[in-house]
mmCIF file of C-alpha atoms in Angstrom:
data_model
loop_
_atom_site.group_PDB
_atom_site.id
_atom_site.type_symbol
_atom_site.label_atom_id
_atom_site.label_comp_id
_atom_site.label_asym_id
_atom_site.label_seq_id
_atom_site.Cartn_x
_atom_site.Cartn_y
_atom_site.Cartn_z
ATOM 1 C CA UNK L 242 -19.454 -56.033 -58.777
ATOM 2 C CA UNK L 243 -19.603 -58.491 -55.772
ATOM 3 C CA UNK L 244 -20.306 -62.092 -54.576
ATOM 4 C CA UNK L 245 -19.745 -63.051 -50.825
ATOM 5 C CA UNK L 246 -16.817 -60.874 -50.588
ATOM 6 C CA UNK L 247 -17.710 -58.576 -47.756
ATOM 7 C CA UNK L 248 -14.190 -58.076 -47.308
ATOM 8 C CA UNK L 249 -13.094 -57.000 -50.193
ATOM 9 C CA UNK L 250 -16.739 -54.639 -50.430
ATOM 10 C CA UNK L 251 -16.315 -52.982 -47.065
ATOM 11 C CA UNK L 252 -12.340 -51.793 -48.810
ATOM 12 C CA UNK L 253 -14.419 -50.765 -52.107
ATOM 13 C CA UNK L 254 -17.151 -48.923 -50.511
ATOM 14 C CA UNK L 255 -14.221 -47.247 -48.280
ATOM 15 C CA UNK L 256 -12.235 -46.026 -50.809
ATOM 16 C CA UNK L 257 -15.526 -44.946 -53.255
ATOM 17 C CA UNK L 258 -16.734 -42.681 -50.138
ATOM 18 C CA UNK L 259 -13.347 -41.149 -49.513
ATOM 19 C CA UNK L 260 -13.960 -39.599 -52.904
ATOM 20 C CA UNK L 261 -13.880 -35.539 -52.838
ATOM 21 C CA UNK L 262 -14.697 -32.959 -55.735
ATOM 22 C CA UNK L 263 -16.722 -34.091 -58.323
ATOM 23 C CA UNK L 264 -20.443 -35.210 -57.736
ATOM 24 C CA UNK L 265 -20.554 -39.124 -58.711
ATOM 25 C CA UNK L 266 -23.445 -41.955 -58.809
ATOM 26 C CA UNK L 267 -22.444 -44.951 -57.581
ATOM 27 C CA UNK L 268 -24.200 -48.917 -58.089
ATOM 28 C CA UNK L 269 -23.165 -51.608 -56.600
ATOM 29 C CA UNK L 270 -24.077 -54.905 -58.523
ATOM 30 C CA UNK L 271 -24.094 -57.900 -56.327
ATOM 31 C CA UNK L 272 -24.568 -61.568 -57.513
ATOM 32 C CA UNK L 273 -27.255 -62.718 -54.770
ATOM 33 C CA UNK L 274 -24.593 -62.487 -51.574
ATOM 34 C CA UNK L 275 -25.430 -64.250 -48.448
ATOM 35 C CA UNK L 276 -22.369 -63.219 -46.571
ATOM 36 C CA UNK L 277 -23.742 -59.903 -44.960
ATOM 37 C CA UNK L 278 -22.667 -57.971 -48.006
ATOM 38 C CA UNK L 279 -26.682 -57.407 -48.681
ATOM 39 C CA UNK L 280 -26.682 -55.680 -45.389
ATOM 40 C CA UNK L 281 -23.704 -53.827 -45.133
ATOM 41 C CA UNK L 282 -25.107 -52.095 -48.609
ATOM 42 C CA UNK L 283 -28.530 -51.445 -47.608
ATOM 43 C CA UNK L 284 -26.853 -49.750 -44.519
ATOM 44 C CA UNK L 285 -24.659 -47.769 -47.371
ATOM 45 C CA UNK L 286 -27.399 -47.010 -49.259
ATOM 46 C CA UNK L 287 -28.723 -45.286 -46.758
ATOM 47 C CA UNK L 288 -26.515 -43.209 -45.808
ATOM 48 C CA UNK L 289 -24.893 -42.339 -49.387
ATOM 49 C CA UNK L 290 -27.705 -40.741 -51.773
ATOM 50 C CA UNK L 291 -25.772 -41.310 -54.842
ATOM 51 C CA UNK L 292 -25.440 -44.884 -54.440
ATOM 52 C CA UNK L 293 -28.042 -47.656 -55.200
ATOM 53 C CA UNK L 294 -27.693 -51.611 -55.188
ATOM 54 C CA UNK L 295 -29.614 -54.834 -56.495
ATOM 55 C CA UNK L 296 -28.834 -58.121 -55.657
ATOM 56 C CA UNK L 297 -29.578 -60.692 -57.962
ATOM 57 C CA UNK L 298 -28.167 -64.000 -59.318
ATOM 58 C CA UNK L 299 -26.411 -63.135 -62.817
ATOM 59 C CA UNK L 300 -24.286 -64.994 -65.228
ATOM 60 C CA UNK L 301 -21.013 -63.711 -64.281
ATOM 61 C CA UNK L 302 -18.825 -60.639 -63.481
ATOM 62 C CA UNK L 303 -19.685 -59.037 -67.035
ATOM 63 C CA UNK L 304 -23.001 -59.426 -66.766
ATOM 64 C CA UNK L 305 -23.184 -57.935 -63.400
ATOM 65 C CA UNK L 306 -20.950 -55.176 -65.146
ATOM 66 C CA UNK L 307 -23.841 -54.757 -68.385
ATOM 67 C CA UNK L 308 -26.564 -54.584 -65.558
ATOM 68 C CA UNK L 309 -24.473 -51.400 -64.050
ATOM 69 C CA UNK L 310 -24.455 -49.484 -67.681
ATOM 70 C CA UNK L 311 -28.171 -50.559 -67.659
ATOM 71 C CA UNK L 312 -28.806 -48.761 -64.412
ATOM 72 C CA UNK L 313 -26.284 -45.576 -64.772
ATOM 73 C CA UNK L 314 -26.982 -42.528 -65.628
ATOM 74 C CA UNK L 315 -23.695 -41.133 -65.740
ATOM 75 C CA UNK L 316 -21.819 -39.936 -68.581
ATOM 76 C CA UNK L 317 -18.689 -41.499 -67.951
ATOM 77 C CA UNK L 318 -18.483 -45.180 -66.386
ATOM 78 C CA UNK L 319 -15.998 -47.002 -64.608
ATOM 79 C CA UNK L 320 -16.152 -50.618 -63.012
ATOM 80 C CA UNK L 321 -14.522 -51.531 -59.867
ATOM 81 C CA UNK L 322 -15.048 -55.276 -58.325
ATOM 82 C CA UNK L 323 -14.927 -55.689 -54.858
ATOM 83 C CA UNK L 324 -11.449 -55.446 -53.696
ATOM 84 C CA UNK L 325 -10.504 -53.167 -56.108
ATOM 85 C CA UNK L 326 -10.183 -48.805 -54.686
ATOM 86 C CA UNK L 327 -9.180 -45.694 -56.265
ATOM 87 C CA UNK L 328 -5.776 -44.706 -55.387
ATOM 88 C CA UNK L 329 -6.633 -41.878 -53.378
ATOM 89 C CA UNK L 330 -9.192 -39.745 -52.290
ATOM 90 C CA UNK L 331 -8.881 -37.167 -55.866
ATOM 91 C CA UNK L 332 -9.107 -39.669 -58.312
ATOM 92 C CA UNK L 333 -13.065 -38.841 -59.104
ATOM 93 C CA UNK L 334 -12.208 -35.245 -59.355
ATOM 94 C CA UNK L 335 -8.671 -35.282 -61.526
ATOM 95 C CA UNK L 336 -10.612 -38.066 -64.406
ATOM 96 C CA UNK L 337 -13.825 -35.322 -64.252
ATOM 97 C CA UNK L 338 -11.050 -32.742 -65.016
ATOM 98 C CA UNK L 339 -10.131 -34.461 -67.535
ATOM 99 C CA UNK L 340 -13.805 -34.855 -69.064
ATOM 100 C CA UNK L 341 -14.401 -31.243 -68.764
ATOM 101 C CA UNK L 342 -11.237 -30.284 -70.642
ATOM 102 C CA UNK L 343 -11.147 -32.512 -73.425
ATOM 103 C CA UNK L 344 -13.024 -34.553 -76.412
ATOM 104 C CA UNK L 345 -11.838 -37.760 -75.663
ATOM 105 C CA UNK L 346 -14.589 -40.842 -75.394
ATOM 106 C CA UNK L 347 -12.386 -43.714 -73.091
ATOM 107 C CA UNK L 348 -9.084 -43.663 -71.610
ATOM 108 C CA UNK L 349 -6.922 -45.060 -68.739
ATOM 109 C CA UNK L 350 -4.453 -43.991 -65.846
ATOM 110 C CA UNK L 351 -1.466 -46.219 -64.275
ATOM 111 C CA UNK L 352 -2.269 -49.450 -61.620
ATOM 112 C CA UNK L 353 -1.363 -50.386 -58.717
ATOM 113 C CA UNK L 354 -1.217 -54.383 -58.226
ATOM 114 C CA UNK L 355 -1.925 -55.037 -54.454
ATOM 115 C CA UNK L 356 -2.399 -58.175 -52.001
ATOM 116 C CA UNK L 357 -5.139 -59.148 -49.864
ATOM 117 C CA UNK L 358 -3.439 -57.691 -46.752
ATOM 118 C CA UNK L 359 -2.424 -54.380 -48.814
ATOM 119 C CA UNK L 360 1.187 -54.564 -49.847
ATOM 120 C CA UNK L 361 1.926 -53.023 -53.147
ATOM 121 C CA UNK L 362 3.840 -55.681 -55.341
ATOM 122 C CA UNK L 363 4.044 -53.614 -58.450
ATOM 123 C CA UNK L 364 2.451 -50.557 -61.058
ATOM 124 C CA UNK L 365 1.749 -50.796 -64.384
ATOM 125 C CA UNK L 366 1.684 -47.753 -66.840
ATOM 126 C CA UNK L 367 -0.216 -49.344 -70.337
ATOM 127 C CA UNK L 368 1.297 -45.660 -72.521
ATOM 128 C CA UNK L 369 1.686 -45.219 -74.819
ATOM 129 C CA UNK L 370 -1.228 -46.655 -76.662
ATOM 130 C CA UNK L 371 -0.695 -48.948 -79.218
ATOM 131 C CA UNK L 372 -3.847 -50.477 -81.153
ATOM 132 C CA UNK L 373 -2.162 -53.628 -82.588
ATOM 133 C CA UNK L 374 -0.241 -54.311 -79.186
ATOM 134 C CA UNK L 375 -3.595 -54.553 -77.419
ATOM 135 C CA UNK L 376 -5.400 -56.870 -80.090
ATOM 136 C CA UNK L 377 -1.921 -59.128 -79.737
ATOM 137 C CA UNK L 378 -2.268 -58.797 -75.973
ATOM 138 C CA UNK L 379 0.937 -57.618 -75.391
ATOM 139 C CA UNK L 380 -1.045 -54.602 -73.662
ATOM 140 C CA UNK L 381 -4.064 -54.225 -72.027
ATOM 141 C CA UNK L 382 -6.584 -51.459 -70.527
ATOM 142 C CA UNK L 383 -5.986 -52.146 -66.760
ATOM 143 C CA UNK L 384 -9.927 -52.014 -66.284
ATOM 144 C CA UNK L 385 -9.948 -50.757 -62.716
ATOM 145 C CA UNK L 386 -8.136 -47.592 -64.349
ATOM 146 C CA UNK L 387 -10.348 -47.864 -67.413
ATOM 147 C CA UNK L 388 -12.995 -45.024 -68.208
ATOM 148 C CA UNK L 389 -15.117 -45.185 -70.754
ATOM 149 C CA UNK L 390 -18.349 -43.009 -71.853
ATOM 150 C CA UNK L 391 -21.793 -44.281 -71.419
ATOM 151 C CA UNK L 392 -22.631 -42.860 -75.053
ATOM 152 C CA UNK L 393 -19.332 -45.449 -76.587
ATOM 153 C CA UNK L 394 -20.611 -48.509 -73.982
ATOM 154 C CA UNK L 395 -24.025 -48.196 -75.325
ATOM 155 C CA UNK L 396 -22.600 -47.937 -79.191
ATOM 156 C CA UNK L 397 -20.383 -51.009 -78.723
ATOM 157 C CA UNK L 398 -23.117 -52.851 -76.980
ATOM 158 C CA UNK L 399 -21.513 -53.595 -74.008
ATOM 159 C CA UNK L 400 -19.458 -56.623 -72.589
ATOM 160 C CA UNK L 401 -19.832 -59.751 -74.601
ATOM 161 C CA UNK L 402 -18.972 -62.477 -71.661
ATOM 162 C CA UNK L 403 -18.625 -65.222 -74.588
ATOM 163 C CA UNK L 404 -14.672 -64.246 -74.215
ATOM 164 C CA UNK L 405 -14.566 -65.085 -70.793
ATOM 165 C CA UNK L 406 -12.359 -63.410 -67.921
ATOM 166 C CA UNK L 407 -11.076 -61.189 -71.165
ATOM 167 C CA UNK L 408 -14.704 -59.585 -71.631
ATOM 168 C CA UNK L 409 -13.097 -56.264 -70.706
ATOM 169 C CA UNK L 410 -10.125 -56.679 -73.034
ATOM 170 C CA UNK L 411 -12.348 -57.832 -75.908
ATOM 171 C CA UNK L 412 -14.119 -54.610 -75.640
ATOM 172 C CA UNK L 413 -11.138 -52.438 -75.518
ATOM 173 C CA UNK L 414 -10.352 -54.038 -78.949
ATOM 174 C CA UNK L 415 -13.760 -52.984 -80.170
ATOM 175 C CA UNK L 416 -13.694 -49.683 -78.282
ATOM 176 C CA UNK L 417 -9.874 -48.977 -79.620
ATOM 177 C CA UNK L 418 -11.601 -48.988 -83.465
ATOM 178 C CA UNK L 419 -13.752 -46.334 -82.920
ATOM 179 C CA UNK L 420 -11.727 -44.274 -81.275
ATOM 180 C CA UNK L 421 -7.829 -44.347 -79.415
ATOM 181 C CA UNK L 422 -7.752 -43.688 -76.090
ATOM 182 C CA UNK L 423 -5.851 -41.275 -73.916
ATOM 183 C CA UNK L 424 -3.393 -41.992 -71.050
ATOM 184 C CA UNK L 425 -2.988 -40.613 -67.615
ATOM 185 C CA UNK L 426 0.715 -41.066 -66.334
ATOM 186 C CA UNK L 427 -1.043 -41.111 -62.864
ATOM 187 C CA UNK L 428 -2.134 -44.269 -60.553
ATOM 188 C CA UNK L 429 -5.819 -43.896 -60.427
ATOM 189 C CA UNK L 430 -6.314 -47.524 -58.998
ATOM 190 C CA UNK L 431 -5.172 -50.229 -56.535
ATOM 191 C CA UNK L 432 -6.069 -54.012 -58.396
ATOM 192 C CA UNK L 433 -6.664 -56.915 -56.050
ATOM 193 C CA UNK L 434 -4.477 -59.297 -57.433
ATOM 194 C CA UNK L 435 -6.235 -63.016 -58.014
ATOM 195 C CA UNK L 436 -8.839 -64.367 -59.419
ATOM 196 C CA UNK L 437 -9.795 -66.013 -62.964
ATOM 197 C CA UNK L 438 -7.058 -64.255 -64.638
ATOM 198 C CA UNK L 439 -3.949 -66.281 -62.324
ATOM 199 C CA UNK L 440 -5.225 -69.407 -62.735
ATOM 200 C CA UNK L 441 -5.329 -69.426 -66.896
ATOM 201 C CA UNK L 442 -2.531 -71.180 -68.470
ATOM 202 C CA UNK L 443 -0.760 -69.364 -71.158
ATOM 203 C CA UNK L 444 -2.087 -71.633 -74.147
ATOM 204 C CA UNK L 445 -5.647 -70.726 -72.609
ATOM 205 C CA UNK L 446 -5.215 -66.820 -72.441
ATOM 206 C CA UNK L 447 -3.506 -66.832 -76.106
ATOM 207 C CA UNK L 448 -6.240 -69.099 -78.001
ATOM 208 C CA UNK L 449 -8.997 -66.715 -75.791
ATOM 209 C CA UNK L 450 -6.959 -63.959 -77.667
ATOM 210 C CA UNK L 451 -6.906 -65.808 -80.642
ATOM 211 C CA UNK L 452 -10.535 -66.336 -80.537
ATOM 212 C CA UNK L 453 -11.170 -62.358 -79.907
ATOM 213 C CA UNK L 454 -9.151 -61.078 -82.943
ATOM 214 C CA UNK L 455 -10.623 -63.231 -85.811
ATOM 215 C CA UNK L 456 -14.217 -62.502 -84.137
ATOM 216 C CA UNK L 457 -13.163 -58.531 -84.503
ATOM 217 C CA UNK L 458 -11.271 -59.223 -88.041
ATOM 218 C CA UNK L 459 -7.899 -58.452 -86.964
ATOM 219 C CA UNK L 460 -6.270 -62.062 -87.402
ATOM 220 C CA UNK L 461 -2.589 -61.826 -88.009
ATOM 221 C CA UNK L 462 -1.363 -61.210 -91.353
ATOM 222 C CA UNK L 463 -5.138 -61.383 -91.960
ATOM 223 C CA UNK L 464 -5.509 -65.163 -91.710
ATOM 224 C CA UNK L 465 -6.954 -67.473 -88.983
ATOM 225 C CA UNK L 466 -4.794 -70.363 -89.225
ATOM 226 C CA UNK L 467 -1.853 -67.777 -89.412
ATOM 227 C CA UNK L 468 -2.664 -66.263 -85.936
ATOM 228 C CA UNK L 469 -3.772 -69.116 -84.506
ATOM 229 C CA UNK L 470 0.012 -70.281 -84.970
ATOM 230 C CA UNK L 471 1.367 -67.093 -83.710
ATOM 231 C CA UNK L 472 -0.999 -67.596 -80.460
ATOM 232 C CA UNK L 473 0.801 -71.293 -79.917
ATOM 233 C CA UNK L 474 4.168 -69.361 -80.463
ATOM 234 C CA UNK L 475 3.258 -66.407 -78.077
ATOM 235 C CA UNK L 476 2.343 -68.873 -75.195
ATOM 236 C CA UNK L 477 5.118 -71.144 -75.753
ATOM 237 C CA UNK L 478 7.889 -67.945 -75.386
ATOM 238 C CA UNK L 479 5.499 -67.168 -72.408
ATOM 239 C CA UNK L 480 5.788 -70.063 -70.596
ATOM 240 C CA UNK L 481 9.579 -70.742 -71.701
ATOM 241 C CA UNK L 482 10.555 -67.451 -70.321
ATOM 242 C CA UNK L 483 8.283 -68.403 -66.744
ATOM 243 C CA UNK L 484 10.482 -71.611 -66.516
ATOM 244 C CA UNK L 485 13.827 -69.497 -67.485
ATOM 245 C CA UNK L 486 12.795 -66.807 -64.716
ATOM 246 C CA UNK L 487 12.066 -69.701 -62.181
ATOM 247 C CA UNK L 488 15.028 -71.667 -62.260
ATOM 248 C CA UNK L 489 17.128 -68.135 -62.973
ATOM 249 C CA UNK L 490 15.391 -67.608 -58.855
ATOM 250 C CA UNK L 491 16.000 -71.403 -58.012
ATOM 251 C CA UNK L 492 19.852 -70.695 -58.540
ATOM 252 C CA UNK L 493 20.303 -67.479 -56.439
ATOM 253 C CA UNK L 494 18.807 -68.908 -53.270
#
């Protein structure tokens, strides 16, 4: 998924070609680009046969991400935006291992949090699983790292981009009641840090969360006016411990 980041899709494309092993189909959904990024894919088209684009306005990142599920023909799906790579050049093959060996229907590997000139800040390992963390957000399914069958996408109906830059978490709540998923203790991919998610405040990320487990019927203790309390709670002990951690820096320099 791209929109005038040529950038950040000539990394993308990069690290998707490096891919070795396991045959893959690869679509590029971009927004209506007028950066070059139109012709930088045509030119990849061309010389990739498993990868296709379309560029077209859409309504947002997750409904560039439904049009790829539309389009694939894959069994198993995963969504990188522009920016975003694979950690190295086997991560295709090791997740169609995976596939081959077991029974499982979604699952994730480790992350990698990276800047725009490449510097790793930091990893993130989301194992084990736990269901009720994830609906509380206290963990996630780092979506780079996030695999998920077509058959399950197609069951849950997709991304519903009423919930916003948490689209992707919403349906790991949905996908997490039909089935748990497994964990890789392995970085399968580097995340481009920015974007939508930075720039919410806490009280906005915990009432988007709020919003996301009464619409899935897992409010706290079962009641909406109860969990909507524990979201104001959860973002005030976020933002209490930002301040604590910033003026904790403040007094070392």
């Amino acid at each position: 998924m791209t929109l005038n980041d040529l950038h950040g899709l000539k990394k993308t494309l990069s690290s998707v070609a490096a891919q070795v092993g396991s045959p893959y189909e690869h679509w590029v959904i971009d927004g209506g680009s007028t950066d070059g990024s139109c012709e930088l894919l045509a030119g990849y088209v061309a010389s990739n046969t498993h990868a296709h684009f379309v560029s077209e306005a859409d309504a947002g990142i997750f409904d560039a991400m439904n049009k790829g599920i539309e389009r694939s023909s894959g069994e198993l799906l995963v969504f990188l935006n522009s920016g975003d790579c694979f950690t190295d050049p086997g991560v295709v093959e090791f997740v169609s291992e995976e596939w081959a060996r077991g029974t499982w229907e979604w699952g994730y590997g480790a992350v990698r949090y990276v800047e725009e000139g490449g510097e790793i800040v930091s990893g993130s390992l989301q194992s084990p699983f736990r269901r009720r963390r994830l609906q509380l957000g206290f963990r996630f399914a780092p979506w780079p790292a996030t695999y998920l069958s077509r058959d399950l996408l197609q069951r849950l109906g997709g991304f519903d981009d009423r919930f916003g830059f948490a689209a992707d978490q919403e349906l790991a709540i949905r996908a997490a009641a039909v089935a748990e998923p497994v964990t890789w203790v392995r970085f399968v991919a580097d995340f481009l840090l920015g974007g939508v998610h930075s720039q919410s405040s806490f009280l906005d990320r915990e009432r988007l969360w709020h919003r996301m487990r009464v619409h899935n019927g897992v409010p706290v203790l079962g009641s909406r006016i109860i969990d909507l309390g524990a979201a104001v709670s959860i973002a005030c002990f976020r933002e209490l411990r930002r301040r604590g951690a910033a003026y904790a820096h403040k007094g070392r320099r």
